[in-house]
PDB file of C-alpha atoms in Angstrom:
ATOM      1  CA  VAL A  38     -88.126  86.062  55.283  1.00  0.00           C
ATOM      2  CA  ASN A  39     -91.452  86.831  53.603  1.00  0.00           C
ATOM      3  CA  THR A  40     -89.942  89.292  51.159  1.00  0.00           C
ATOM      4  CA  MET A  41     -86.847  87.274  50.232  1.00  0.00           C
ATOM      5  CA  GLN A  42     -86.432  85.457  46.941  1.00  0.00           C
ATOM      6  CA  PRO A  43     -86.165  81.634  47.091  1.00  0.00           C
ATOM      7  CA  GLU A  44     -82.455  81.751  46.165  1.00  0.00           C
ATOM      8  CA  SER A  45     -81.824  84.021  49.158  1.00  0.00           C
ATOM      9  CA  LEU A  46     -83.482  81.521  51.511  1.00  0.00           C
ATOM     10  CA  GLN A  47     -80.960  78.779  50.737  1.00  0.00           C
ATOM     11  CA  PHE A  48     -78.846  79.627  53.797  1.00  0.00           C
ATOM     12  CA  ILE A  49     -81.807  78.812  56.069  1.00  0.00           C
ATOM     13  CA  ILE A  50     -82.352  75.494  54.298  1.00  0.00           C
ATOM     14  CA  ASP A  51     -78.638  74.696  54.603  1.00  0.00           C
ATOM     15  CA  GLU A  52     -78.642  75.456  58.333  1.00  0.00           C
ATOM     16  CA  LEU A  53     -81.773  73.384  58.992  1.00  0.00           C
ATOM     17  CA  THR A  54     -80.535  70.376  57.038  1.00  0.00           C
ATOM     18  CA  GLN A  55     -76.926  70.524  58.235  1.00  0.00           C
ATOM     19  CA  GLN A  56     -77.647  68.659  61.472  1.00  0.00           C
ATOM     20  CA  GLU A  57     -80.002  65.740  61.765  1.00  0.00           C
ATOM     21  CA  GLY A  58     -83.181  66.609  63.637  1.00  0.00           C
ATOM     22  CA  LEU A  59     -83.091  70.388  63.198  1.00  0.00           C
ATOM     23  CA  VAL A  60     -85.883  70.405  60.619  1.00  0.00           C
ATOM     24  CA  VAL A  61     -88.168  68.469  62.958  1.00  0.00           C
ATOM     25  CA  GLN A  62     -87.155  70.623  65.902  1.00  0.00           C
ATOM     26  CA  ALA A  63     -88.024  73.759  63.913  1.00  0.00           C
ATOM     27  CA  ALA A  64     -91.325  72.244  62.774  1.00  0.00           C
ATOM     28  CA  LYS A  65     -92.293  71.640  66.408  1.00  0.00           C
ATOM     29  CA  HIS A  66     -91.309  75.130  67.535  1.00  0.00           C
ATOM     30  CA  ARG A  67     -93.890  77.881  67.929  1.00  0.00           C
ATOM     31  CA  TYR A  68     -92.087  80.245  65.563  1.00  0.00           C
ATOM     32  CA  GLY A  69     -89.878  77.772  63.720  1.00  0.00           C
ATOM     33  CA  CYS A  70     -92.920  76.066  62.232  1.00  0.00           C
ATOM     34  CA  ARG A  71     -93.768  79.315  60.460  1.00  0.00           C
ATOM     35  CA  VAL A  72     -90.315  79.498  58.911  1.00  0.00           C
ATOM     36  CA  VAL A  73     -90.568  75.904  57.691  1.00  0.00           C
ATOM     37  CA  GLN A  74     -94.046  76.577  56.271  1.00  0.00           C
ATOM     38  CA  HIS A  75     -92.765  79.627  54.418  1.00  0.00           C
ATOM     39  CA  LEU A  76     -89.874  77.647  52.957  1.00  0.00           C
ATOM     40  CA  LEU A  77     -92.254  74.937  51.743  1.00  0.00           C
ATOM     41  CA  ARG A  78     -94.543  77.498  50.107  1.00  0.00           C
ATOM     42  CA  ALA A  79     -91.980  79.908  48.666  1.00  0.00           C
ATOM     43  CA  CYS A  80     -89.189  77.647  47.420  1.00  0.00           C
ATOM     44  CA  PRO A  81     -89.290  75.306  44.444  1.00  0.00           C
ATOM     45  CA  PRO A  82     -89.670  71.612  45.379  1.00  0.00           C
ATOM     46  CA  PRO A  83     -86.088  70.582  44.502  1.00  0.00           C
ATOM     47  CA  GLN A  84     -84.752  73.265  46.838  1.00  0.00           C
ATOM     48  CA  VAL A  85     -86.742  72.008  49.853  1.00  0.00           C
ATOM     49  CA  SER A  86     -86.672  68.289  49.074  1.00  0.00           C
ATOM     50  CA  ARG A  87     -84.372  67.492  52.020  1.00  0.00           C
ATOM     51  CA  ILE A  88     -86.701  69.377  54.369  1.00  0.00           C
ATOM     52  CA  ALA A  89     -89.702  67.482  53.027  1.00  0.00           C
ATOM     53  CA  GLU A  90     -87.899  64.149  53.412  1.00  0.00           C
ATOM     54  CA  SER A  91     -87.059  64.921  57.041  1.00  0.00           C
ATOM     55  CA  LEU A  92     -90.662  65.856  57.762  1.00  0.00           C
ATOM     56  CA  LEU A  93     -92.075  62.758  56.064  1.00  0.00           C
ATOM     57  CA  GLU A  94     -89.847  60.497  58.172  1.00  0.00           C
ATOM     58  CA  VAL A  95     -91.645  61.612  61.344  1.00  0.00           C
ATOM     59  CA  ALA A  96     -94.987  62.623  59.865  1.00  0.00           C
ATOM     60  CA  SER A  97     -97.034  60.438  62.206  1.00  0.00           C
ATOM     61  CA  SER A  98     -95.707  62.239  65.279  1.00  0.00           C
ATOM     62  CA  LEU A  99     -95.849  65.686  63.651  1.00  0.00           C
ATOM     63  CA  ALA A 100     -99.499  65.082  62.764  1.00  0.00           C
ATOM     64  CA  CYS A 101    -100.331  64.997  66.477  1.00  0.00           C
ATOM     65  CA  HIS A 102     -98.123  67.944  67.460  1.00  0.00           C
ATOM     66  CA  ARG A 103     -99.790  71.347  67.783  1.00  0.00           C
ATOM     67  CA  HIS A 104     -97.156  73.168  65.694  1.00  0.00           C
ATOM     68  CA  GLY A 105     -95.924  70.285  63.545  1.00  0.00           C
ATOM     69  CA  ALA A 106     -99.433  69.730  62.232  1.00  0.00           C
ATOM     70  CA  PHE A 107     -99.396  73.172  60.615  1.00  0.00           C
ATOM     71  CA  VAL A 108     -96.254  72.234  58.702  1.00  0.00           C
ATOM     72  CA  LEU A 109     -97.821  69.000  57.446  1.00  0.00           C
ATOM     73  CA  ARG A 110    -100.961  70.862  56.446  1.00  0.00           C
ATOM     74  CA  CYS A 111     -98.774  73.234  54.435  1.00  0.00           C
ATOM     75  CA  MET A 112     -97.161  70.233  52.772  1.00  0.00           C
ATOM     76  CA  LEU A 113    -100.602  68.885  51.848  1.00  0.00           C
ATOM     77  CA  GLU A 114    -101.517  72.255  50.344  1.00  0.00           C
ATOM     78  CA  SER A 115     -98.321  73.081  48.462  1.00  0.00           C
ATOM     79  CA  GLY A 116     -96.152  69.959  48.321  1.00  0.00           C
ATOM     80  CA  THR A 117     -95.409  67.886  45.266  1.00  0.00           C
ATOM     81  CA  GLU A 118     -97.760  65.069  44.302  1.00  0.00           C
ATOM     82  CA  GLU A 119     -95.208  62.523  45.556  1.00  0.00           C
ATOM     83  CA  GLN A 120     -94.906  64.286  48.925  1.00  0.00           C
ATOM     84  CA  LYS A 121     -98.677  64.414  49.272  1.00  0.00           C
ATOM     85  CA  TYR A 122     -98.901  60.744  48.340  1.00  0.00           C
ATOM     86  CA  GLN A 123     -96.334  59.737  50.969  1.00  0.00           C
ATOM     87  CA  LEU A 124     -98.029  61.867  53.605  1.00  0.00           C
ATOM     88  CA  VAL A 125    -101.453  60.407  52.799  1.00  0.00           C
ATOM     89  CA  ARG A 126    -100.035  56.877  53.067  1.00  0.00           C
ATOM     90  CA  CYS A 127     -98.588  57.750  56.487  1.00  0.00           C
ATOM     91  CA  ILE A 128    -101.934  59.138  57.631  1.00  0.00           C
ATOM     92  CA  GLU A 129    -103.679  56.039  56.327  1.00  0.00           C
ATOM     93  CA  ARG A 130    -101.277  53.660  58.142  1.00  0.00           C
ATOM     94  CA  ASN A 131    -101.506  55.633  61.394  1.00  0.00           C
ATOM     95  CA  ALA A 132    -105.163  56.640  61.224  1.00  0.00           C
ATOM     96  CA  THR A 133    -105.908  55.246  64.689  1.00  0.00           C
ATOM     97  CA  SER A 134    -103.294  57.298  66.532  1.00  0.00           C
ATOM     98  CA  ILE A 135    -103.709  60.404  64.388  1.00  0.00           C
ATOM     99  CA  GLY A 136    -107.512  60.279  64.479  1.00  0.00           C
ATOM    100  CA  SER A 137    -107.621  59.997  68.252  1.00  0.00           C
ATOM    101  CA  SER A 138    -105.726  63.283  68.614  1.00  0.00           C
ATOM    102  CA  VAL A 139    -107.532  66.623  68.436  1.00  0.00           C
ATOM    103  CA  VAL A 140    -104.639  68.044  66.419  1.00  0.00           C
ATOM    104  CA  GLY A 141    -104.535  64.933  64.233  1.00  0.00           C
ATOM    105  CA  ALA A 142    -108.178  65.450  63.344  1.00  0.00           C
ATOM    106  CA  ARG A 143    -107.139  68.652  61.556  1.00  0.00           C
ATOM    107  CA  ILE A 144    -104.585  66.750  59.492  1.00  0.00           C
ATOM    108  CA  ILE A 145    -107.151  64.146  58.483  1.00  0.00           C
ATOM    109  CA  GLY A 146    -109.485  66.972  57.455  1.00  0.00           C
ATOM    110  CA  ALA A 147    -106.731  68.672  55.463  1.00  0.00           C
ATOM    111  CA  ALA A 148    -105.865  65.405  53.746  1.00  0.00           C
ATOM    112  CA  LEU A 149    -109.519  64.829  52.858  1.00  0.00           C
ATOM    113  CA  THR A 150    -109.582  68.335  51.379  1.00  0.00           C
ATOM    114  CA  HIS A 151    -106.218  68.621  49.601  1.00  0.00           C
ATOM    115  CA  ALA A 152    -105.249  65.080  48.606  1.00  0.00           C
ATOM    116  CA  ALA A 153    -105.963  63.567  45.227  1.00  0.00           C
ATOM    117  CA  PRO A 154    -109.471  62.068  44.981  1.00  0.00           C
ATOM    118  CA  LYS A 155    -108.121  58.500  44.921  1.00  0.00           C
ATOM    119  CA  ASP A 156    -106.056  59.187  48.057  1.00  0.00           C
ATOM    120  CA  ARG A 157    -109.067  60.683  49.834  1.00  0.00           C
ATOM    121  CA  VAL A 158    -110.802  57.338  49.429  1.00  0.00           C
ATOM    122  CA  TRP A 159    -107.887  55.553  51.131  1.00  0.00           C
ATOM    123  CA  ILE A 160    -108.027  57.899  54.111  1.00  0.00           C
ATOM    124  CA  ALA A 161    -111.809  57.644  54.343  1.00  0.00           C
ATOM    125  CA  ARG A 162    -111.585  53.835  54.322  1.00  0.00           C
ATOM    126  CA  ALA A 163    -108.931  53.843  57.041  1.00  0.00           C
ATOM    127  CA  VAL A 164    -111.035  56.131  59.230  1.00  0.00           C
ATOM    128  CA  ALA A 165    -114.297  54.284  58.549  1.00  0.00           C
ATOM    129  CA  HIS A 166    -112.606  50.925  59.224  1.00  0.00           C
ATOM    130  CA  ASP A 167    -112.332  51.778  62.924  1.00  0.00           C
ATOM    131  CA  PRO A 168    -115.597  53.118  64.382  1.00  0.00           C
ATOM    132  CA  GLN A 169    -113.694  54.505  67.379  1.00  0.00           C
ATOM    133  CA  ILE A 170    -111.728  56.859  65.119  1.00  0.00           C
ATOM    134  CA  LEU A 171    -114.888  58.074  63.443  1.00  0.00           C
ATOM    135  CA  LEU A 172    -116.558  58.604  66.814  1.00  0.00           C
ATOM    136  CA  SER A 173    -113.467  60.368  68.147  1.00  0.00           C
ATOM    137  CA  LEU A 174    -113.391  62.655  65.100  1.00  0.00           C
ATOM    138  CA  ALA A 175    -117.079  63.438  65.353  1.00  0.00           C
ATOM    139  CA  LYS A 176    -116.680  64.607  68.958  1.00  0.00           C
ATOM    140  CA  THR A 177    -114.054  67.265  68.253  1.00  0.00           C
ATOM    141  CA  LYS A 178    -114.598  70.744  66.903  1.00  0.00           C
ATOM    142  CA  GLU A 179    -112.162  70.233  64.025  1.00  0.00           C
ATOM    143  CA  GLY A 180    -112.883  66.570  63.454  1.00  0.00           C
ATOM    144  CA  HIS A 181    -116.627  66.706  62.955  1.00  0.00           C
ATOM    145  CA  ARG A 182    -116.100  68.137  59.455  1.00  0.00           C
ATOM    146  CA  SER A 183    -113.736  65.272  58.694  1.00  0.00           C
ATOM    147  CA  ALA A 184    -116.285  62.765  59.989  1.00  0.00           C
ATOM    148  CA  LEU A 185    -118.899  64.277  57.692  1.00  0.00           C
ATOM    149  CA  LEU A 186    -116.535  63.973  54.718  1.00  0.00           C
ATOM    150  CA  VAL A 187    -115.983  60.290  55.469  1.00  0.00           C
TER     151      VAL A 187
END
């Protein structure tokens, strides 16, 4: 998969998007998440738009999943501006549940690192609005960096 051209990866995209829920199932799988990450990085945005849409629909639960969080982090790093914007808004709306998860703390940190400066402010405000989230972040290995950024 790593050496294939984006056009040659279309059959994987077609298989994942053919049935509802397969993209999310792959994103939550130990090895499937790596395939989804590679597709997001290697293929042009129009080619993986259906995958991104499926992931954004359940982003709040993926943010707290140990494998799904890697896929969302990849989307924050290499997604389109619109995808990043939608993901940041989801993180902002669900900051309490995402911030209380050890895995979610990584996503908040990634968003504070890779999002547009204006979007970083929205996440920081959502986290700072609830002192419990900030305290929860500060207590975790991954989240203390996020707490310092806030």
